[in-house]
Amino acid sequence: ETNDDTVFSYRLSGAHAITDTLRVRAIAGWQDGENTGPQFSYIEADLLWQFYGREPYAPYKSALRIDVRQDERREQQRIGVNWLNQIDLTPHWRTRLMASVDKEFNSANDDGVTLETRARLSRRLPNDMRLGFDLYSSWGRTEDDFSNQRHLGGATLSGPGPVDTNWTIGALTGLSDAAPDAVFQFRLSRSLAN
């Protein structure tokens, strides 16, 4: 956490499919605050196993992801287990649900685990664009009786870009006192698969 009113976060990631059910990914993150300047934030590695719905048009898909993070700003390590689900409700409507449990190490607050959930309802638009409504919830640590909850909600718009890229823009607003007032997102991805 920082004392800055405005913080820019940057993330660079690369992923590789080992098999049709396993994927590995590496992520590096930076933050740039008004008072702190640019700082390296974390490095993370994860392994995702898609154990259900591997068919391209399966209406329900489910996966488990295990991630390990070294957080430089908080001087701690974290291990997380995430359960991801995608359900195609109709040809146009889709929902995604995620639940995660994280355990922190080498931290002053290393008791208990942190619980988080994410939910998205999206609709496919013309030209392969998709409009989504997102809810991000961090319920806090179990040892804290969930007294420091952070909830964010808002909309995202995604679509195809040039040179086989995909883009996403989003705006979220804080729904609880501990959450930031606003979070703006921009993501750009490109697949290198042939």
PDB file of C-alpha atoms in Angstrom:
ATOM      1  CA  GLU A   1       0.000   0.000   0.000  1.00  0.00           C
ATOM      2  CA  THR A   2       1.107   3.591  -0.627  1.00  0.00           C
ATOM      3  CA  ASN A   3       0.097   7.025   0.620  1.00  0.00           C
ATOM      4  CA  ASP A   4      -0.326   8.321  -2.925  1.00  0.00           C
ATOM      5  CA  ASP A   5      -3.716   9.500  -4.152  1.00  0.00           C
ATOM      6  CA  THR A   6      -2.968   8.185  -7.647  1.00  0.00           C
ATOM      7  CA  VAL A   7      -0.956   5.041  -8.370  1.00  0.00           C
ATOM      8  CA  PHE A   8      -0.198   3.545 -11.790  1.00  0.00           C
ATOM      9  CA  SER A   9       0.329  -0.222 -11.863  1.00  0.00           C
ATOM     10  CA  TYR A  10       2.014  -1.994 -14.781  1.00  0.00           C
ATOM     11  CA  ARG A  11       2.152  -5.713 -15.436  1.00  0.00           C
ATOM     12  CA  LEU A  12       4.046  -7.724 -18.025  1.00  0.00           C
ATOM     13  CA  SER A  13       3.244 -11.412 -18.427  1.00  0.00           C
ATOM     14  CA  GLY A  14       4.061 -14.331 -20.680  1.00  0.00           C
ATOM     15  CA  ALA A  15       2.338 -17.715 -20.821  1.00  0.00           C
ATOM     16  CA  HIS A  16       3.050 -21.048 -22.493  1.00  0.00           C
ATOM     17  CA  ALA A  17       0.789 -24.091 -22.953  1.00  0.00           C
ATOM     18  CA  ILE A  18       2.606 -27.270 -21.898  1.00  0.00           C
ATOM     19  CA  THR A  19      -0.258 -29.531 -22.996  1.00  0.00           C
ATOM     20  CA  ASP A  20      -3.885 -28.947 -23.951  1.00  0.00           C
ATOM     21  CA  THR A  21      -4.753 -28.948 -20.213  1.00  0.00           C
ATOM     22  CA  LEU A  22      -1.697 -27.304 -18.558  1.00  0.00           C
ATOM     23  CA  ARG A  23      -0.394 -23.741 -18.888  1.00  0.00           C
ATOM     24  CA  VAL A  24       2.476 -21.940 -17.132  1.00  0.00           C
ATOM     25  CA  ARG A  25       2.774 -18.171 -16.807  1.00  0.00           C
ATOM     26  CA  ALA A  26       5.253 -15.640 -15.418  1.00  0.00           C
ATOM     27  CA  ILE A  27       4.273 -12.115 -14.357  1.00  0.00           C
ATOM     28  CA  ALA A  28       6.288  -9.066 -13.261  1.00  0.00           C
ATOM     29  CA  GLY A  29       4.656  -5.952 -11.796  1.00  0.00           C
ATOM     30  CA  TRP A  30       5.657  -2.327 -11.170  1.00  0.00           C
ATOM     31  CA  GLN A  31       3.983   0.623  -9.456  1.00  0.00           C
ATOM     32  CA  ASP A  32       4.479   4.354  -9.935  1.00  0.00           C
ATOM     33  CA  GLY A  33       3.071   6.713  -7.308  1.00  0.00           C
ATOM     34  CA  GLU A  34       3.113  10.500  -7.025  1.00  0.00           C
ATOM     35  CA  ASN A  35       5.364  10.391  -3.928  1.00  0.00           C
ATOM     36  CA  THR A  36       7.139   7.050  -4.306  1.00  0.00           C
ATOM     37  CA  GLY A  37       8.109   7.066  -7.989  1.00  0.00           C
ATOM     38  CA  PRO A  38       8.545   3.868 -10.027  1.00  0.00           C
ATOM     39  CA  GLN A  39       9.120   0.744  -7.925  1.00  0.00           C
ATOM     40  CA  PHE A  40       9.381  -2.946  -8.740  1.00  0.00           C
ATOM     41  CA  SER A  41       6.391  -4.601  -7.040  1.00  0.00           C
ATOM     42  CA  TYR A  42       6.382  -8.359  -7.497  1.00  0.00           C
ATOM     43  CA  ILE A  43       7.242 -11.389  -9.560  1.00  0.00           C
ATOM     44  CA  GLU A  44       4.818 -14.287  -9.861  1.00  0.00           C
ATOM     45  CA  ALA A  45       4.632 -17.722 -11.456  1.00  0.00           C
ATOM     46  CA  ASP A  46       1.537 -19.849 -11.840  1.00  0.00           C
ATOM     47  CA  LEU A  47       0.414 -23.212 -13.153  1.00  0.00           C
ATOM     48  CA  LEU A  48      -3.116 -23.599 -14.530  1.00  0.00           C
ATOM     49  CA  TRP A  49      -4.809 -26.977 -15.004  1.00  0.00           C
ATOM     50  CA  GLN A  50      -8.042 -26.960 -17.020  1.00  0.00           C
ATOM     51  CA  PHE A  51      -9.682 -30.140 -15.831  1.00  0.00           C
ATOM     52  CA  TYR A  52     -13.162 -29.733 -17.317  1.00  0.00           C
ATOM     53  CA  GLY A  53     -14.609 -28.468 -20.596  1.00  0.00           C
ATOM     54  CA  ARG A  54     -11.542 -28.517 -22.834  1.00  0.00           C
ATOM     55  CA  GLU A  55     -13.661 -28.608 -25.988  1.00  0.00           C
ATOM     56  CA  PRO A  56     -13.696 -25.211 -27.760  1.00  0.00           C
ATOM     57  CA  TYR A  57     -17.483 -24.806 -27.498  1.00  0.00           C
ATOM     58  CA  ALA A  58     -18.078 -26.500 -24.134  1.00  0.00           C
ATOM     59  CA  PRO A  59     -20.777 -24.510 -22.277  1.00  0.00           C
ATOM     60  CA  TYR A  60     -18.997 -24.998 -18.926  1.00  0.00           C
ATOM     61  CA  LYS A  61     -15.248 -24.843 -18.308  1.00  0.00           C
ATOM     62  CA  SER A  62     -13.409 -25.146 -15.018  1.00  0.00           C
ATOM     63  CA  ALA A  63      -9.753 -24.910 -13.972  1.00  0.00           C
ATOM     64  CA  LEU A  64      -7.478 -24.762 -10.945  1.00  0.00           C
ATOM     65  CA  ARG A  65      -4.562 -22.342 -10.765  1.00  0.00           C
ATOM     66  CA  ILE A  66      -1.719 -22.403  -8.249  1.00  0.00           C
ATOM     67  CA  ASP A  67       0.401 -19.263  -8.046  1.00  0.00           C
ATOM     68  CA  VAL A  68       3.511 -18.268  -6.113  1.00  0.00           C
ATOM     69  CA  ARG A  69       4.394 -14.590  -5.658  1.00  0.00           C
ATOM     70  CA  GLN A  70       7.387 -12.745  -4.259  1.00  0.00           C
ATOM     71  CA  ASP A  71       6.144  -9.298  -3.210  1.00  0.00           C
ATOM     72  CA  GLU A  72       9.056  -6.861  -2.942  1.00  0.00           C
ATOM     73  CA  ARG A  73       7.092  -3.932  -1.530  1.00  0.00           C
ATOM     74  CA  ARG A  74       5.642  -5.954   1.352  1.00  0.00           C
ATOM     75  CA  GLU A  75       8.702  -8.198   1.765  1.00  0.00           C
ATOM     76  CA  GLN A  76       6.619 -11.351   1.744  1.00  0.00           C
ATOM     77  CA  GLN A  77       5.882 -14.475  -0.227  1.00  0.00           C
ATOM     78  CA  ARG A  78       2.407 -15.682  -1.107  1.00  0.00           C
ATOM     79  CA  ILE A  79       0.961 -18.971  -2.320  1.00  0.00           C
ATOM     80  CA  GLY A  80      -2.528 -18.964  -3.796  1.00  0.00           C
ATOM     81  CA  VAL A  81      -5.042 -21.549  -4.954  1.00  0.00           C
ATOM     82  CA  ASN A  82      -7.685 -20.335  -7.407  1.00  0.00           C
ATOM     83  CA  TRP A  83     -10.795 -22.036  -8.805  1.00  0.00           C
ATOM     84  CA  LEU A  84     -11.900 -20.543 -12.149  1.00  0.00           C
ATOM     85  CA  ASN A  85     -15.196 -21.201 -13.910  1.00  0.00           C
ATOM     86  CA  GLN A  86     -16.756 -20.040 -17.186  1.00  0.00           C
ATOM     87  CA  ILE A  87     -20.367 -20.687 -18.139  1.00  0.00           C
ATOM     88  CA  ASP A  88     -21.880 -19.807 -21.521  1.00  0.00           C
ATOM     89  CA  LEU A  89     -25.460 -18.991 -20.559  1.00  0.00           C
ATOM     90  CA  THR A  90     -26.587 -18.335 -24.154  1.00  0.00           C
ATOM     91  CA  PRO A  91     -24.723 -17.791 -27.442  1.00  0.00           C
ATOM     92  CA  HIS A  92     -24.284 -14.118 -26.401  1.00  0.00           C
ATOM     93  CA  TRP A  93     -24.179 -14.126 -22.569  1.00  0.00           C
ATOM     94  CA  ARG A  94     -21.321 -15.541 -20.492  1.00  0.00           C
ATOM     95  CA  THR A  95     -20.425 -15.520 -16.808  1.00  0.00           C
ATOM     96  CA  ARG A  96     -17.043 -16.070 -15.176  1.00  0.00           C
ATOM     97  CA  LEU A  97     -16.589 -16.851 -11.485  1.00  0.00           C
ATOM     98  CA  MET A  98     -13.371 -17.169  -9.498  1.00  0.00           C
ATOM     99  CA  ALA A  99     -12.665 -17.977  -5.854  1.00  0.00           C
ATOM    100  CA  SER A 100      -9.163 -17.793  -4.372  1.00  0.00           C
ATOM    101  CA  VAL A 101      -7.467 -18.593  -1.082  1.00  0.00           C
ATOM    102  CA  ASP A 102      -4.043 -17.013  -0.428  1.00  0.00           C
ATOM    103  CA  LYS A 103      -1.538 -17.651   2.340  1.00  0.00           C
ATOM    104  CA  GLU A 104       1.163 -15.044   3.057  1.00  0.00           C
ATOM    105  CA  PHE A 105       4.583 -15.778   4.548  1.00  0.00           C
ATOM    106  CA  ASN A 106       7.296 -13.563   6.078  1.00  0.00           C
ATOM    107  CA  SER A 107       4.722 -10.920   6.916  1.00  0.00           C
ATOM    108  CA  ALA A 108       3.777  -9.201  10.163  1.00  0.00           C
ATOM    109  CA  ASN A 109       0.210 -10.294   9.423  1.00  0.00           C
ATOM    110  CA  ASP A 110       0.867 -13.868   8.361  1.00  0.00           C
ATOM    111  CA  ASP A 111      -1.879 -15.543  10.402  1.00  0.00           C
ATOM    112  CA  GLY A 112      -4.964 -16.802   8.624  1.00  0.00           C
ATOM    113  CA  VAL A 113      -5.642 -16.855   4.886  1.00  0.00           C
ATOM    114  CA  THR A 114      -7.028 -14.202   2.529  1.00  0.00           C
ATOM    115  CA  LEU A 115     -10.253 -14.929   0.650  1.00  0.00           C
ATOM    116  CA  GLU A 116     -11.155 -13.279  -2.674  1.00  0.00           C
ATOM    117  CA  THR A 117     -13.868 -13.698  -5.280  1.00  0.00           C
ATOM    118  CA  ARG A 118     -14.387 -12.270  -8.765  1.00  0.00           C
ATOM    119  CA  ALA A 119     -17.467 -12.354 -10.917  1.00  0.00           C
ATOM    120  CA  ARG A 120     -18.155 -11.151 -14.466  1.00  0.00           C
ATOM    121  CA  LEU A 121     -21.284 -11.161 -16.582  1.00  0.00           C
ATOM    122  CA  SER A 122     -20.594 -10.258 -20.212  1.00  0.00           C
ATOM    123  CA  ARG A 123     -22.410  -9.982 -23.525  1.00  0.00           C
ATOM    124  CA  ARG A 124     -20.916 -10.519 -26.954  1.00  0.00           C
ATOM    125  CA  LEU A 125     -21.334  -7.521 -29.252  1.00  0.00           C
ATOM    126  CA  PRO A 126     -20.858  -7.164 -33.013  1.00  0.00           C
ATOM    127  CA  ASN A 127     -17.290  -7.233 -34.402  1.00  0.00           C
ATOM    128  CA  ASP A 128     -16.177  -9.756 -31.719  1.00  0.00           C
ATOM    129  CA  MET A 129     -16.360  -7.140 -28.965  1.00  0.00           C
ATOM    130  CA  ARG A 130     -17.574  -7.987 -25.461  1.00  0.00           C
ATOM    131  CA  LEU A 131     -19.132  -5.755 -22.779  1.00  0.00           C
ATOM    132  CA  GLY A 132     -18.699  -7.010 -19.226  1.00  0.00           C
ATOM    133  CA  PHE A 133     -19.891  -6.092 -15.745  1.00  0.00           C
ATOM    134  CA  ASP A 134     -17.350  -7.017 -13.063  1.00  0.00           C
ATOM    135  CA  LEU A 135     -17.328  -7.388  -9.282  1.00  0.00           C
ATOM    136  CA  TYR A 136     -13.977  -7.848  -7.485  1.00  0.00           C
ATOM    137  CA  SER A 137     -14.196  -8.698  -3.779  1.00  0.00           C
ATOM    138  CA  SER A 138     -11.389  -9.143  -1.268  1.00  0.00           C
ATOM    139  CA  TRP A 139     -12.978 -10.422   1.929  1.00  0.00           C
ATOM    140  CA  GLY A 140      -9.829  -9.976   4.026  1.00  0.00           C
ATOM    141  CA  ARG A 141      -7.983 -12.375   6.303  1.00  0.00           C
ATOM    142  CA  THR A 142      -9.842 -14.997   8.267  1.00  0.00           C
ATOM    143  CA  GLU A 143      -8.020 -13.903  11.429  1.00  0.00           C
ATOM    144  CA  ASP A 144      -9.389 -10.337  11.063  1.00  0.00           C
ATOM    145  CA  ASP A 145     -13.055 -11.375  11.038  1.00  0.00           C
ATOM    146  CA  PHE A 146     -13.262  -9.929   7.510  1.00  0.00           C
ATOM    147  CA  SER A 147     -13.237  -6.366   8.902  1.00  0.00           C
ATOM    148  CA  ASN A 148     -11.142  -4.905   6.059  1.00  0.00           C
ATOM    149  CA  GLN A 149     -13.158  -5.897   3.001  1.00  0.00           C
ATOM    150  CA  ARG A 150     -12.455  -4.321  -0.399  1.00  0.00           C
ATOM    151  CA  HIS A 151     -15.168  -4.446  -3.059  1.00  0.00           C
ATOM    152  CA  LEU A 152     -14.932  -2.930  -6.555  1.00  0.00           C
ATOM    153  CA  GLY A 153     -17.525  -2.973  -9.322  1.00  0.00           C
ATOM    154  CA  GLY A 154     -17.706  -1.621 -12.845  1.00  0.00           C
ATOM    155  CA  ALA A 155     -17.696  -2.254 -16.577  1.00  0.00           C
ATOM    156  CA  THR A 156     -15.143  -3.455 -19.127  1.00  0.00           C
ATOM    157  CA  LEU A 157     -15.090  -3.459 -22.899  1.00  0.00           C
ATOM    158  CA  SER A 158     -12.822  -5.778 -24.894  1.00  0.00           C
ATOM    159  CA  GLY A 159     -12.229  -6.569 -28.528  1.00  0.00           C
ATOM    160  CA  PRO A 160      -9.733  -7.538 -31.217  1.00  0.00           C
ATOM    161  CA  GLY A 161      -6.927  -5.195 -32.229  1.00  0.00           C
ATOM    162  CA  PRO A 162      -4.380  -5.062 -35.045  1.00  0.00           C
ATOM    163  CA  VAL A 163      -1.639  -7.686 -35.547  1.00  0.00           C
ATOM    164  CA  ASP A 164      -3.526 -10.450 -33.676  1.00  0.00           C
ATOM    165  CA  THR A 165      -3.821  -8.412 -30.482  1.00  0.00           C
ATOM    166  CA  ASN A 166      -6.717  -8.128 -28.055  1.00  0.00           C
ATOM    167  CA  TRP A 167      -7.447  -5.120 -25.862  1.00  0.00           C
ATOM    168  CA  THR A 168      -9.530  -4.486 -22.736  1.00  0.00           C
ATOM    169  CA  ILE A 169     -10.457  -1.194 -21.094  1.00  0.00           C
ATOM    170  CA  GLY A 170     -12.369  -0.902 -17.843  1.00  0.00           C
ATOM    171  CA  ALA A 171     -13.485   1.427 -15.079  1.00  0.00           C
ATOM    172  CA  LEU A 172     -14.239   0.180 -11.560  1.00  0.00           C
ATOM    173  CA  THR A 173     -15.496   2.117  -8.559  1.00  0.00           C
ATOM    174  CA  GLY A 174     -15.000   1.347  -4.879  1.00  0.00           C
ATOM    175  CA  LEU A 175     -18.035  -0.169  -3.164  1.00  0.00           C
ATOM    176  CA  SER A 176     -16.544  -0.357   0.347  1.00  0.00           C
ATOM    177  CA  ASP A 177     -14.579   2.048   2.568  1.00  0.00           C
ATOM    178  CA  ALA A 178     -11.312   0.096   2.285  1.00  0.00           C
ATOM    179  CA  ALA A 179     -11.426  -0.043  -1.529  1.00  0.00           C
ATOM    180  CA  PRO A 180      -9.860   2.604  -3.802  1.00  0.00           C
ATOM    181  CA  ASP A 181     -12.290   5.246  -5.036  1.00  0.00           C
ATOM    182  CA  ALA A 182     -11.673   4.322  -8.679  1.00  0.00           C
ATOM    183  CA  VAL A 183      -9.569   1.888 -10.726  1.00  0.00           C
ATOM    184  CA  PHE A 184      -9.036   2.288 -14.465  1.00  0.00           C
ATOM    185  CA  GLN A 185      -7.722  -0.655 -16.512  1.00  0.00           C
ATOM    186  CA  PHE A 186      -6.086  -1.095 -19.884  1.00  0.00           C
ATOM    187  CA  ARG A 187      -4.787  -4.478 -21.070  1.00  0.00           C
ATOM    188  CA  LEU A 188      -3.206  -5.478 -24.369  1.00  0.00           C
ATOM    189  CA  SER A 189      -2.426  -9.109 -25.221  1.00  0.00           C
ATOM    190  CA  ARG A 190      -1.107 -11.003 -28.192  1.00  0.00           C
ATOM    191  CA  SER A 191      -0.968 -14.709 -28.903  1.00  0.00           C
ATOM    192  CA  LEU A 192       2.245 -16.030 -30.460  1.00  0.00           C
ATOM    193  CA  ALA A 193       0.707 -19.403 -31.319  1.00  0.00           C
ATOM    194  CA  ASN A 194       0.778 -20.430 -34.985  1.00  0.00           C
TER     195      ASN A 194
END
